Coordinates of C-alpha atoms in Angstrom, one line a residue:
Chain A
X7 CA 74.3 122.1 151.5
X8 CA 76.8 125.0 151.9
X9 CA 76.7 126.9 148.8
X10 CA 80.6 126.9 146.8
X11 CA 79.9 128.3 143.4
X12 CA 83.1 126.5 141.7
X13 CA 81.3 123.0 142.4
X14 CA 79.0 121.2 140.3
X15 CA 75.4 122.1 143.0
X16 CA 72.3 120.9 140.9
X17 CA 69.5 118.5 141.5
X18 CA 71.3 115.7 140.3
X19 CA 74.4 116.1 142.9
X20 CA 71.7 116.7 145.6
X21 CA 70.4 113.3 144.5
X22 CA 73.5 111.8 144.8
X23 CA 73.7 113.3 148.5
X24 CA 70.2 112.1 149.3
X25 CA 71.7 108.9 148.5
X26 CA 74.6 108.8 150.4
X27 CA 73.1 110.1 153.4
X28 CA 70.4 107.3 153.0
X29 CA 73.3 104.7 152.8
X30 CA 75.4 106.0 156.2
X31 CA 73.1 108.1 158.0
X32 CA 72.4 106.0 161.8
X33 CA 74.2 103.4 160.9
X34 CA 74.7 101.0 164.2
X35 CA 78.4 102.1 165.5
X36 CA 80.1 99.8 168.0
X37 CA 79.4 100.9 171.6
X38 CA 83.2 100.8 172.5
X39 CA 84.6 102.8 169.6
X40 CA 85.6 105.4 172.1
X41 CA 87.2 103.1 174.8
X42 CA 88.9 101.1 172.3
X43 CA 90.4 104.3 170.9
X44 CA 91.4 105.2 174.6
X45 CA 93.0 102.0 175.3
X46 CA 95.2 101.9 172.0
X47 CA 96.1 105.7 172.4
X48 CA 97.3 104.9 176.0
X49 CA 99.1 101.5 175.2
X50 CA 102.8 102.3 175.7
X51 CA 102.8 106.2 176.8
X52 CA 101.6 105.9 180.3
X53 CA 99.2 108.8 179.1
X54 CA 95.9 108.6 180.6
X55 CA 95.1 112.4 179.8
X56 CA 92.3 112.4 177.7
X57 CA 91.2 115.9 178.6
X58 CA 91.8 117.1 175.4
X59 CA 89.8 114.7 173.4
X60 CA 86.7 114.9 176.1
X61 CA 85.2 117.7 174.3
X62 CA 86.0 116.2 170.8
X63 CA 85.1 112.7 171.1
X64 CA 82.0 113.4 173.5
X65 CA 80.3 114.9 169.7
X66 CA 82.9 113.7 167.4
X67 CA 84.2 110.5 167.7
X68 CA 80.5 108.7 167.7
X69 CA 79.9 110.6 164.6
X70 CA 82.6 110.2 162.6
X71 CA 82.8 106.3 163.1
X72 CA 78.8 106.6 162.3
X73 CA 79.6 108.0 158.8
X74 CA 82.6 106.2 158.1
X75 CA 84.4 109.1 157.1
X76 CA 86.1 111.9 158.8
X77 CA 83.3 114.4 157.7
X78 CA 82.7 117.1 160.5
X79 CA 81.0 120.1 158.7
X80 CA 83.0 123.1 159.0
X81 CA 84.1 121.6 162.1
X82 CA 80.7 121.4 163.6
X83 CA 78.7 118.3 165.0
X84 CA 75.8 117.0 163.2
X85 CA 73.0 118.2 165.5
X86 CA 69.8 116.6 163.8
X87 CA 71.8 112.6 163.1
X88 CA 69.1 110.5 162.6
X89 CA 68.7 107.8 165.2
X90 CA 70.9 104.2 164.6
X91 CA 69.2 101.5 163.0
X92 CA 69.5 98.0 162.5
X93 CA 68.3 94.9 160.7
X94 CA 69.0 93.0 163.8
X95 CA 67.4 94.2 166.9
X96 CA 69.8 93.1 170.7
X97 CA 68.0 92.0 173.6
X98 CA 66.9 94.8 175.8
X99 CA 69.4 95.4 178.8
X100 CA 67.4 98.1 180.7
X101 CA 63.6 100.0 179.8
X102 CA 64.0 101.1 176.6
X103 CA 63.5 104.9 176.1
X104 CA 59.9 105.6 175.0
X105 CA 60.8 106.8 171.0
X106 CA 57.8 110.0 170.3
X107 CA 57.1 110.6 166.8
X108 CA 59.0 114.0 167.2
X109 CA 62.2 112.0 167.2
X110 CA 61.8 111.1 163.6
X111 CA 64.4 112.6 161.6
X112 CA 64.3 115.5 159.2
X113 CA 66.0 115.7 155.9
X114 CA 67.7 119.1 154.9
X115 CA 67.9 117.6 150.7
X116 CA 64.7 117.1 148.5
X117 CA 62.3 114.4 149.3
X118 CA 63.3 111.3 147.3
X119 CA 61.1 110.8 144.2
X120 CA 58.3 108.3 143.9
X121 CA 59.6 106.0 141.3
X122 CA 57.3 106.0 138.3
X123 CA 58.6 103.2 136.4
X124 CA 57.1 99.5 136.9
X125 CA 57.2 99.6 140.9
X126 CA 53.6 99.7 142.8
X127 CA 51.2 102.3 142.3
X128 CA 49.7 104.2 145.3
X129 CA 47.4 106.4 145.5
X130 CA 49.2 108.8 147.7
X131 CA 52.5 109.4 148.6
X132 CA 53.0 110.5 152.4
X133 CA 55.9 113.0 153.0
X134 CA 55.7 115.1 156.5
X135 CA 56.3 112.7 158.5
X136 CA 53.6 113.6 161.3
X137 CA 51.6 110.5 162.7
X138 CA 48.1 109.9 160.9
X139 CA 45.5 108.0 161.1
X140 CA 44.6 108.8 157.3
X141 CA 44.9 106.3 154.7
X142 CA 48.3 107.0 152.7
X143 CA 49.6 104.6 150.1
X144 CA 47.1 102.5 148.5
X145 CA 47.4 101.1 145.6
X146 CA 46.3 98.5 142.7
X147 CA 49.2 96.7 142.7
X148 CA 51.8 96.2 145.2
X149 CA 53.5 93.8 147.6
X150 CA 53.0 91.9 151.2
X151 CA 55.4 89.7 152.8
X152 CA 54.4 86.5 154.8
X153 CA 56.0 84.0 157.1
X154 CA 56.4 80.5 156.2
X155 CA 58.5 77.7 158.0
X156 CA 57.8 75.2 155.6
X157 CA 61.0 73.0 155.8
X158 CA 61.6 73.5 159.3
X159 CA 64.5 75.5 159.0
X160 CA 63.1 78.2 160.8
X161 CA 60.8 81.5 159.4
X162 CA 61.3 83.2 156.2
X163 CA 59.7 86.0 154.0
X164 CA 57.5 85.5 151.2
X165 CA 56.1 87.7 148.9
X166 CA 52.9 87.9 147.2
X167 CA 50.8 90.6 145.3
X168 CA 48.0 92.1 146.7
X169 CA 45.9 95.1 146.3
X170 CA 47.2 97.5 149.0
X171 CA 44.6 98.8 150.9
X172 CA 46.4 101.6 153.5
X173 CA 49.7 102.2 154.5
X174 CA 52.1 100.5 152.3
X175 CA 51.0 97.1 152.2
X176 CA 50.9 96.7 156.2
X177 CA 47.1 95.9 156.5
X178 CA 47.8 92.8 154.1
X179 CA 51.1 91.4 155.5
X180 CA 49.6 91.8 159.2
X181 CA 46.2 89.5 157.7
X182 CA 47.4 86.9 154.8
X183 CA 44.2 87.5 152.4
X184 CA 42.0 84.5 151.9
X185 CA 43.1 83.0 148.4
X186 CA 46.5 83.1 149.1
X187 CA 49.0 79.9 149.5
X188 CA 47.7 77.7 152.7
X189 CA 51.2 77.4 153.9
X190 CA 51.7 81.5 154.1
X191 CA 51.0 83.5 157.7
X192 CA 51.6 86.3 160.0
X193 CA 52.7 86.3 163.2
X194 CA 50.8 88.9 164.2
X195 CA 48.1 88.9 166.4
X196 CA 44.8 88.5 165.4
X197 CA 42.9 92.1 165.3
X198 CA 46.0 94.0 165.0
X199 CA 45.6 97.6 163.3
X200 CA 47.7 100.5 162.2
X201 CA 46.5 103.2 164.3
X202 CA 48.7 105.4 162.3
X203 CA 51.3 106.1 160.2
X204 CA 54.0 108.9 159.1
X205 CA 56.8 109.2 156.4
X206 CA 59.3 111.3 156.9
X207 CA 62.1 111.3 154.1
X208 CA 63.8 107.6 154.0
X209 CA 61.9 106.7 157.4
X210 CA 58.6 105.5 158.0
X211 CA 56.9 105.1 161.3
X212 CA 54.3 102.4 162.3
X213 CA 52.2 102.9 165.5
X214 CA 50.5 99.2 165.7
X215 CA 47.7 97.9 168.0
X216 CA 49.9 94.6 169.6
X217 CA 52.7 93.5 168.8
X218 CA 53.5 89.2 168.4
X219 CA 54.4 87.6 171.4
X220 CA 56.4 84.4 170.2
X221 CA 59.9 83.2 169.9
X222 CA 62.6 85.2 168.6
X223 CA 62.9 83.7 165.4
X224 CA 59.5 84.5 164.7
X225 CA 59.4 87.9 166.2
X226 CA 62.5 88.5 164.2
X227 CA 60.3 87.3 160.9
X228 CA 57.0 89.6 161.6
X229 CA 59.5 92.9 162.1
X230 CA 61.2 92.2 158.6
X231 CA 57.7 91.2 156.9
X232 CA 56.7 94.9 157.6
X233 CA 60.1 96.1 157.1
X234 CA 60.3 94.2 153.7
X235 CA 56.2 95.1 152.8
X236 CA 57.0 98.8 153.7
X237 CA 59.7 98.9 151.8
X238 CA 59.2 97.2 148.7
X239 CA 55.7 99.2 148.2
X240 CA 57.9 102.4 148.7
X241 CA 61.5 102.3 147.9
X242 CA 62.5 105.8 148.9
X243 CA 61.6 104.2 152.5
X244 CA 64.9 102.3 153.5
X245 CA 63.8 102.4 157.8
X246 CA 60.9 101.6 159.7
X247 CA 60.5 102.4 163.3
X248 CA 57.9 100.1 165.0
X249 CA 55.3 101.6 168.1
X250 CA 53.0 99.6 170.0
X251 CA 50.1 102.1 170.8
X252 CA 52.8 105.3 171.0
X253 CA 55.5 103.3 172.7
X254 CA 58.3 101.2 171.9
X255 CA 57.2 97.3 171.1
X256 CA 57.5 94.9 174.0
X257 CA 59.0 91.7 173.0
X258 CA 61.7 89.3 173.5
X259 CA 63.9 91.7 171.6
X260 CA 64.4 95.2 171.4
X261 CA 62.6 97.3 168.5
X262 CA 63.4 100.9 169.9
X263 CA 65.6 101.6 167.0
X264 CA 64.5 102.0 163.2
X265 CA 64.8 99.0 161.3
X266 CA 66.3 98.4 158.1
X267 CA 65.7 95.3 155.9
X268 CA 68.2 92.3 157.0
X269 CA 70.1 90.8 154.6
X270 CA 68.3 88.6 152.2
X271 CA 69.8 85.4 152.3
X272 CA 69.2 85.1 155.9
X273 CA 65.6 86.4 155.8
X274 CA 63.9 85.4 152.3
X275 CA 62.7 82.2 151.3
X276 CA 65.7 81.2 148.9
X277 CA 63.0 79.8 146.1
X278 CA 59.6 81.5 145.4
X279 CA 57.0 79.7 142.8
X280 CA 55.7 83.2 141.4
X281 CA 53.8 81.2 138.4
X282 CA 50.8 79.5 138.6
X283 CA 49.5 81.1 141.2
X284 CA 47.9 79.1 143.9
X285 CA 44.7 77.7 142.6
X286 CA 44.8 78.8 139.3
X287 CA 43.4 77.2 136.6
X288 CA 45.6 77.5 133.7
X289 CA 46.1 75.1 130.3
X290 CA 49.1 72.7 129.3
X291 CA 51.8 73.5 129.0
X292 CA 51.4 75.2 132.0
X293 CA 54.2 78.0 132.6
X294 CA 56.6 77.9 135.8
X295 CA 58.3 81.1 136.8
X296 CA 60.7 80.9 140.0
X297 CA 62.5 83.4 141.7
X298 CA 65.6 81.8 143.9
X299 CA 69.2 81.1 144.8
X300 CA 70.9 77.9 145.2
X301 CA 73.8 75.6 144.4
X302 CA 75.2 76.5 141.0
X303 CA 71.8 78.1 140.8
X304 CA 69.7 75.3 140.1
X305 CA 66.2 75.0 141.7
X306 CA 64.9 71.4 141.0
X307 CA 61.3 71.4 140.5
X308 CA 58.8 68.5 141.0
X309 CA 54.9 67.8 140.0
X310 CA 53.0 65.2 141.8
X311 CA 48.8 64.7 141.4
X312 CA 46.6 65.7 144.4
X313 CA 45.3 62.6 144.2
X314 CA 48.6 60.6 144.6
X315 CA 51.2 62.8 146.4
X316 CA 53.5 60.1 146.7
X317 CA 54.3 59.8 142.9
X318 CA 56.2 62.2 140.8
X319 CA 54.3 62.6 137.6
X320 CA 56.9 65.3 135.9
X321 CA 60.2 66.8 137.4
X322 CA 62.8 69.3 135.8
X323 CA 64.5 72.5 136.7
X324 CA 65.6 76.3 136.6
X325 CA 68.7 77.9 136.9
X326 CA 69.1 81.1 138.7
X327 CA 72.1 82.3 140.2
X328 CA 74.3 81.4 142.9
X329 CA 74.7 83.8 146.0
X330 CA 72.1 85.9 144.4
X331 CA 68.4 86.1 143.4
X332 CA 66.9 85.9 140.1
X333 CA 64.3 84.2 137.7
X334 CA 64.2 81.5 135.6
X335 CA 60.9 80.3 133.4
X336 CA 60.2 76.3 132.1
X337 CA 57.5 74.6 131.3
X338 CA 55.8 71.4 131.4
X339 CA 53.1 69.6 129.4
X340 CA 50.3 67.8 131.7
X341 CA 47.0 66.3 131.4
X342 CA 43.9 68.2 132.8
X343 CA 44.1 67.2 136.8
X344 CA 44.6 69.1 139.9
X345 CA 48.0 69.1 140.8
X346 CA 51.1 70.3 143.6
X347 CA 54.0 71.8 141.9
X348 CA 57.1 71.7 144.5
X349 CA 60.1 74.0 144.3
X350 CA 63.6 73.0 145.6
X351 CA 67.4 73.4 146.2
X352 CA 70.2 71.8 147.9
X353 CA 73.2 73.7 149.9
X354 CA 76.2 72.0 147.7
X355 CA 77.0 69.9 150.7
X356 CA 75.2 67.0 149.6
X357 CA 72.3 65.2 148.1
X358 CA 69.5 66.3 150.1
X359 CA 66.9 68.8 148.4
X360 CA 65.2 71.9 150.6
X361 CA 61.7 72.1 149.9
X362 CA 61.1 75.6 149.7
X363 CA 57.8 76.2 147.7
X364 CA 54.4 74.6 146.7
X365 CA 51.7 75.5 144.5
X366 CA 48.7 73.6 144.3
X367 CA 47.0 74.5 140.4
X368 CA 44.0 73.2 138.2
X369 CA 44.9 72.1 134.5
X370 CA 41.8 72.2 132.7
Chain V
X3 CA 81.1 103.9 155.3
X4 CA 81.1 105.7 151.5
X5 CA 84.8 105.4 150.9
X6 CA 85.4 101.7 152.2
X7 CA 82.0 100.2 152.0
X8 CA 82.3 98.3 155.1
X9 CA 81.5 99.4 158.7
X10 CA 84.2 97.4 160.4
X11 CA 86.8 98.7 158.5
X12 CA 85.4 102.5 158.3
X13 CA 85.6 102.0 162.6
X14 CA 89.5 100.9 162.0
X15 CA 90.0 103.7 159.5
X16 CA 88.3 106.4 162.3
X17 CA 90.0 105.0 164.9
X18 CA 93.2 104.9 163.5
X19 CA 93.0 108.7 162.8
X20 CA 92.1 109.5 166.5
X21 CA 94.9 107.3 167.7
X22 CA 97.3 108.9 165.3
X23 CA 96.0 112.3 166.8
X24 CA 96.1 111.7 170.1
X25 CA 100.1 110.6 169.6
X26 CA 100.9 113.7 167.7
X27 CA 98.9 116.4 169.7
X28 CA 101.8 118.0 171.2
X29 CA 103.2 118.5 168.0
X30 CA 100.1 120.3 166.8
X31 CA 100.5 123.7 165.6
X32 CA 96.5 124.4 166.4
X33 CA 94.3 122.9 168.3
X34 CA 92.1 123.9 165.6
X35 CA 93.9 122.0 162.7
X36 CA 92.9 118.8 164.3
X37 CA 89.3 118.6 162.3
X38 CA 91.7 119.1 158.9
X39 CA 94.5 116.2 160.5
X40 CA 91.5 113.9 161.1
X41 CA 89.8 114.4 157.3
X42 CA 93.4 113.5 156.2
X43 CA 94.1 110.6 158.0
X44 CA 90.9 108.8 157.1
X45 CA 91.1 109.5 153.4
X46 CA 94.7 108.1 153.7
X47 CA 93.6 105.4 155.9
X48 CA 90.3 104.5 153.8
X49 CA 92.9 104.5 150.4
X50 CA 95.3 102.1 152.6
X51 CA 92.3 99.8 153.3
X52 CA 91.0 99.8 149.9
X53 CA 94.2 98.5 148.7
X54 CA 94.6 95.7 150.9
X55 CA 91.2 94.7 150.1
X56 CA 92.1 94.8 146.6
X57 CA 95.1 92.6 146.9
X58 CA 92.9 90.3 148.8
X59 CA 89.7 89.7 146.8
X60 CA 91.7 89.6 143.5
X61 CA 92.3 86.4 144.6
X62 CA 88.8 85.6 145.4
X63 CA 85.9 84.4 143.2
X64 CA 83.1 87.7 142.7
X65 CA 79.8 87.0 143.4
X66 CA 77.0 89.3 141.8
X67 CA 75.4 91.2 144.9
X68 CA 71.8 89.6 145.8
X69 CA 70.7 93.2 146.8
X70 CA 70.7 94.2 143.3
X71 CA 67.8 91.7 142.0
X72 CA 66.5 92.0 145.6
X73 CA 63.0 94.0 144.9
X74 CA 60.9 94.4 141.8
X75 CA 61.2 98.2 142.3
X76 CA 63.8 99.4 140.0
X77 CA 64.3 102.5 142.8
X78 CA 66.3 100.4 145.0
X79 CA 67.9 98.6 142.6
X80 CA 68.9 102.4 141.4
X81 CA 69.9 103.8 144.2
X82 CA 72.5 100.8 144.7
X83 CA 73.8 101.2 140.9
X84 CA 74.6 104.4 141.9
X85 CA 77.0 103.3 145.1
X86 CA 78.4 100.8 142.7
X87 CA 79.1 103.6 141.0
X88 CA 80.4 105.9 143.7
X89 CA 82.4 102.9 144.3
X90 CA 83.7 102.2 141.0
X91 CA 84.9 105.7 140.2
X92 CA 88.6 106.7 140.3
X93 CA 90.2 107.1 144.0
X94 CA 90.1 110.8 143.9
X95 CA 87.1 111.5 142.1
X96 CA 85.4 109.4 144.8
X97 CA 86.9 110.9 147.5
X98 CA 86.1 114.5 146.0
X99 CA 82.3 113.5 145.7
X100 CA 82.3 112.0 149.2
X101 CA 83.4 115.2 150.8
X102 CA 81.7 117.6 148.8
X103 CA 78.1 116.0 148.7
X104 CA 78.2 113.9 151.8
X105 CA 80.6 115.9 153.9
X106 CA 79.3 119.4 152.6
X107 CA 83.1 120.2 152.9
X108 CA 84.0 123.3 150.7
X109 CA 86.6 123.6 147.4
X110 CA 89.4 125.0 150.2
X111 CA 88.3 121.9 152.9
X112 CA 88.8 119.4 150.2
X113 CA 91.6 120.2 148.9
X114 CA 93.7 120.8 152.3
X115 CA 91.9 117.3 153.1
X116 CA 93.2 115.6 149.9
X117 CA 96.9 117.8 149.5
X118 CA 95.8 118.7 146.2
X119 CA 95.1 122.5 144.3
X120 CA 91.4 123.5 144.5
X121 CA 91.4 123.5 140.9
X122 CA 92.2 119.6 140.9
X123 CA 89.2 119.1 143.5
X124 CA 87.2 121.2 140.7
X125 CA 88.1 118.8 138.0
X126 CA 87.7 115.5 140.0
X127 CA 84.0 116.9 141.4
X128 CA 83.2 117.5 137.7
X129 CA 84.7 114.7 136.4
X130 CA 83.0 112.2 139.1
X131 CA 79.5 114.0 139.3
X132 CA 79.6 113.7 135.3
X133 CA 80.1 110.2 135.6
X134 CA 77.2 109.8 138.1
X135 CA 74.6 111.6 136.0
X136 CA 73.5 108.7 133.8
X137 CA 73.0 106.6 136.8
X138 CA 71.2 109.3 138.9
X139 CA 68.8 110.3 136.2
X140 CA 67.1 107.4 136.4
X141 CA 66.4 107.9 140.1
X142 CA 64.8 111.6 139.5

């Protein structure tokens, strides 16, 4: 940042830069911006001179509607923008440009920080950027992401803990661990590997093995369950950029720009059973912890006997929120048995309840 | 993007400005003036939005955004807080921040940018980055 001596310039304003940066920087920008501009400039004057703008908009005018903000530094052009990303990739048109790991951005503020408060622990935390096969990020405790289209509405995001082994998380999402619940898995191809990795500032960069070859939907799903795993086992990450053995993934959509996580209602299971885990054997009364959104919040729950899956043998529910995430504990009092706990919520529109979530547990 | 908090509308804002330029160029003193014209017109343009956004969602039930209990990490939860508070902070303050630490515009850019005396943008920077602190400590 340019040095002015009557402003406030300490590590705390260049965190708040860090963050702004993260928020705007390569954001998608509409294709047309400049034509549009053209045509409304040119609407009634019978001007079609654009000379003068050529050499402004040609740097400018892509810039400034990337940021937002009418922000050209000391009338400069930012020379080192990051590349655009999205949550949403668009079907490829042409051969995508083959992406190098030299075109990941550099930051001119302070790394973020590693957070230090109750988020995962790694044992590493990977910075320069370059492309390594070395192990970088594992940790005790942290999070993977799986696919699951239990209700038929089409694939969402789950996530589970698991010991990170490598690179954020990746290695478990890409292979649900045995143990974990039956109706989890990965789109991925069997086999596939991280043949390395790099962090550079708010951008990581995968270099996979294969890459799924499936519908969109479910393409769409594995992309965010490493976008989502990457990012939840290391918030300063808010991008990934995907390669398929150095090269941009071929699929049926295109993943030659950086992706950030889509937005959650549209991507995330809308009710998670985090308590009891599947399999557990745990003692009455038994605790149930969901994480969800629905209707007025509520998340109906249901328990039915292995044995007799047909017939409800205790029911209740949770509130959460509404248009938003968050958690809500009950409990229920059961005799020892194996049993499925279920986890719904309706839309508002009527009646019908979404199964979203099982667990199957042993009360002892 | 940081003053309106909506891409669509940041686009309008932008584009407005280049339109607006474009009509007026032959009434531009210097060529070079254009940079400071543009700054201007998207601050006025981004306070123009914000306002009819205001009239419009006043009317509207508020919703708490999911992002906020998205992750279990705290960091990202953080670094929203402190947009919502970018966002909640006084017009000018905001705008003063924006330019400063995301525009790395200097005292003299701002305040031609704004129409206001360099020792306002002073006292909106401190002000704003003073309000900030708490919620950027926690990120360090």
């Amino acid at each position: 940042m340019t040095p002015d001596r009557d402003l406030p310039d300490d590590e705390v304003t260049r965190l708040l830069a860090q963050v702004m940066h993260d928020e705007v920087d390569g954001l998608p920008v509409s294709n047309d911006s400049l034509s549009r501009i053209q045509a409304r400039a040119a609407e009634g004057t019978g001007r079609a001179a654009w000379r003068w703008i050529t050499p402004l908009a040609a740097a400018a005018v892509v810039a400034l509607v990337a940021t937002g903000v009418v922000l050209l530094p000391h009338g400069g052009s930012r020379t080192s923008a990051p590349p655009a990303s999205s949550s949403l990739p668009t079907r490829p048109t042409t051969a995508p440009p083959q992406p190098t790991p030299s075109s990941t951005p550099t930051r001119s503020t302070s790394p973020e920080p590693t957070p230090t408060n109750s988020g995962p622990t790694h044992s590493s935390t990977p910075s320069d950027g370059a492309l390594s096969s070395a192990c970088i990020g594992a940790g005790d405790r942290g999070y993977a992401y799986y696919v699951s289209d239990l209700n038929g509405l089409g694939p969402r995001l789950y996530r589970a803990i698991v010991r990170t082994s490598c690179h954020l998380g990746i290695e478990e999402a890409l292979t649900v661990p045995a143990g974990k619940d039956a109706d989890y898995t990965s789109p991925w191809p069997a086999g596939t590997k991280v043949i390395a990795m790099g962090v550079s500032g708010y951008l990581a960069t995968v270099n996979l093995s294969a890459f799924p070859q499936t519908t969109p939907e479910e393409e769409l799903a594995a992309v965010q369950q490493l976008v989502f795993t990457v990012t939840a086992n290391q918030p300063s990450i808010s991008r990934v950029r995907l390669l398929v053995n150095g090269q941009a993934p071929r699929g049926t959509l295109d993943w030659t720009a950086p992706v950030h996580r889509a937005p959650l209602l549209d991507t995330l299971s809308l009710v998670w059973i985090l308590t009891p885990g599947n399999g557990a054997t745990v003692t009455s009364p038994i605790s149930v912890r969901i994480y969800g959104t629905g209707y007025e919040g509520m998340i109906p729950l249901q328990i039915v006997n292995v044995a007799d899956p047909n017939t409800i043998v205790a029911s209740g529910s949770v509130v959460t929120q509404m248009g938003a995430f968050d958690e809500a504990t009950t409990t229920f009092d059961l005799p020892p048995g194996t049993y499925e706990l279920r986890a719904f919520n309706d839309s508002g529109a009527d009646d019908t309840l979404t199964l979203w979530d099982t667990r199957v547990f042993t009360v002892g | 993007m940081l003053l309106v908090r909506d891409l669509a509308t940041a686009e309008e804002v932008v584009q407005d400005a280049f339109v607006g330029l474009y009509r007026r160029w032959d009434r531009l003193r210097d060529p070079q003036a254009a940079i400071g014209y543009l700054r201007t017109c998207v601050v006025n343009g981004s306070r123009s939005a914000l306002r009819h956004r205001g009239t419009v969602e006043r009317t509207m039930p508020r919703l708490r955004p999911a992002e906020a209990l998205d992750d279990p990490s705290s960091a990202v939860s953080t670094r929203r807080d402190v947009l919502e508070a970018l966002a909640a902070l006084p017009e000018r303050q905001r705008e003063v921040l924006v330019l400063r630490y995301y525009g790395d515009l200097s005292e003299a850019e701002i305040a031609e940018a704004l129409g206001v005396s360099r020792g306002a943008v002073k006292s909106y920077a401190s002000r704003g980055a003073e309000a900030l602190r708490p919620t950027l400590e926690s990120l360090r």
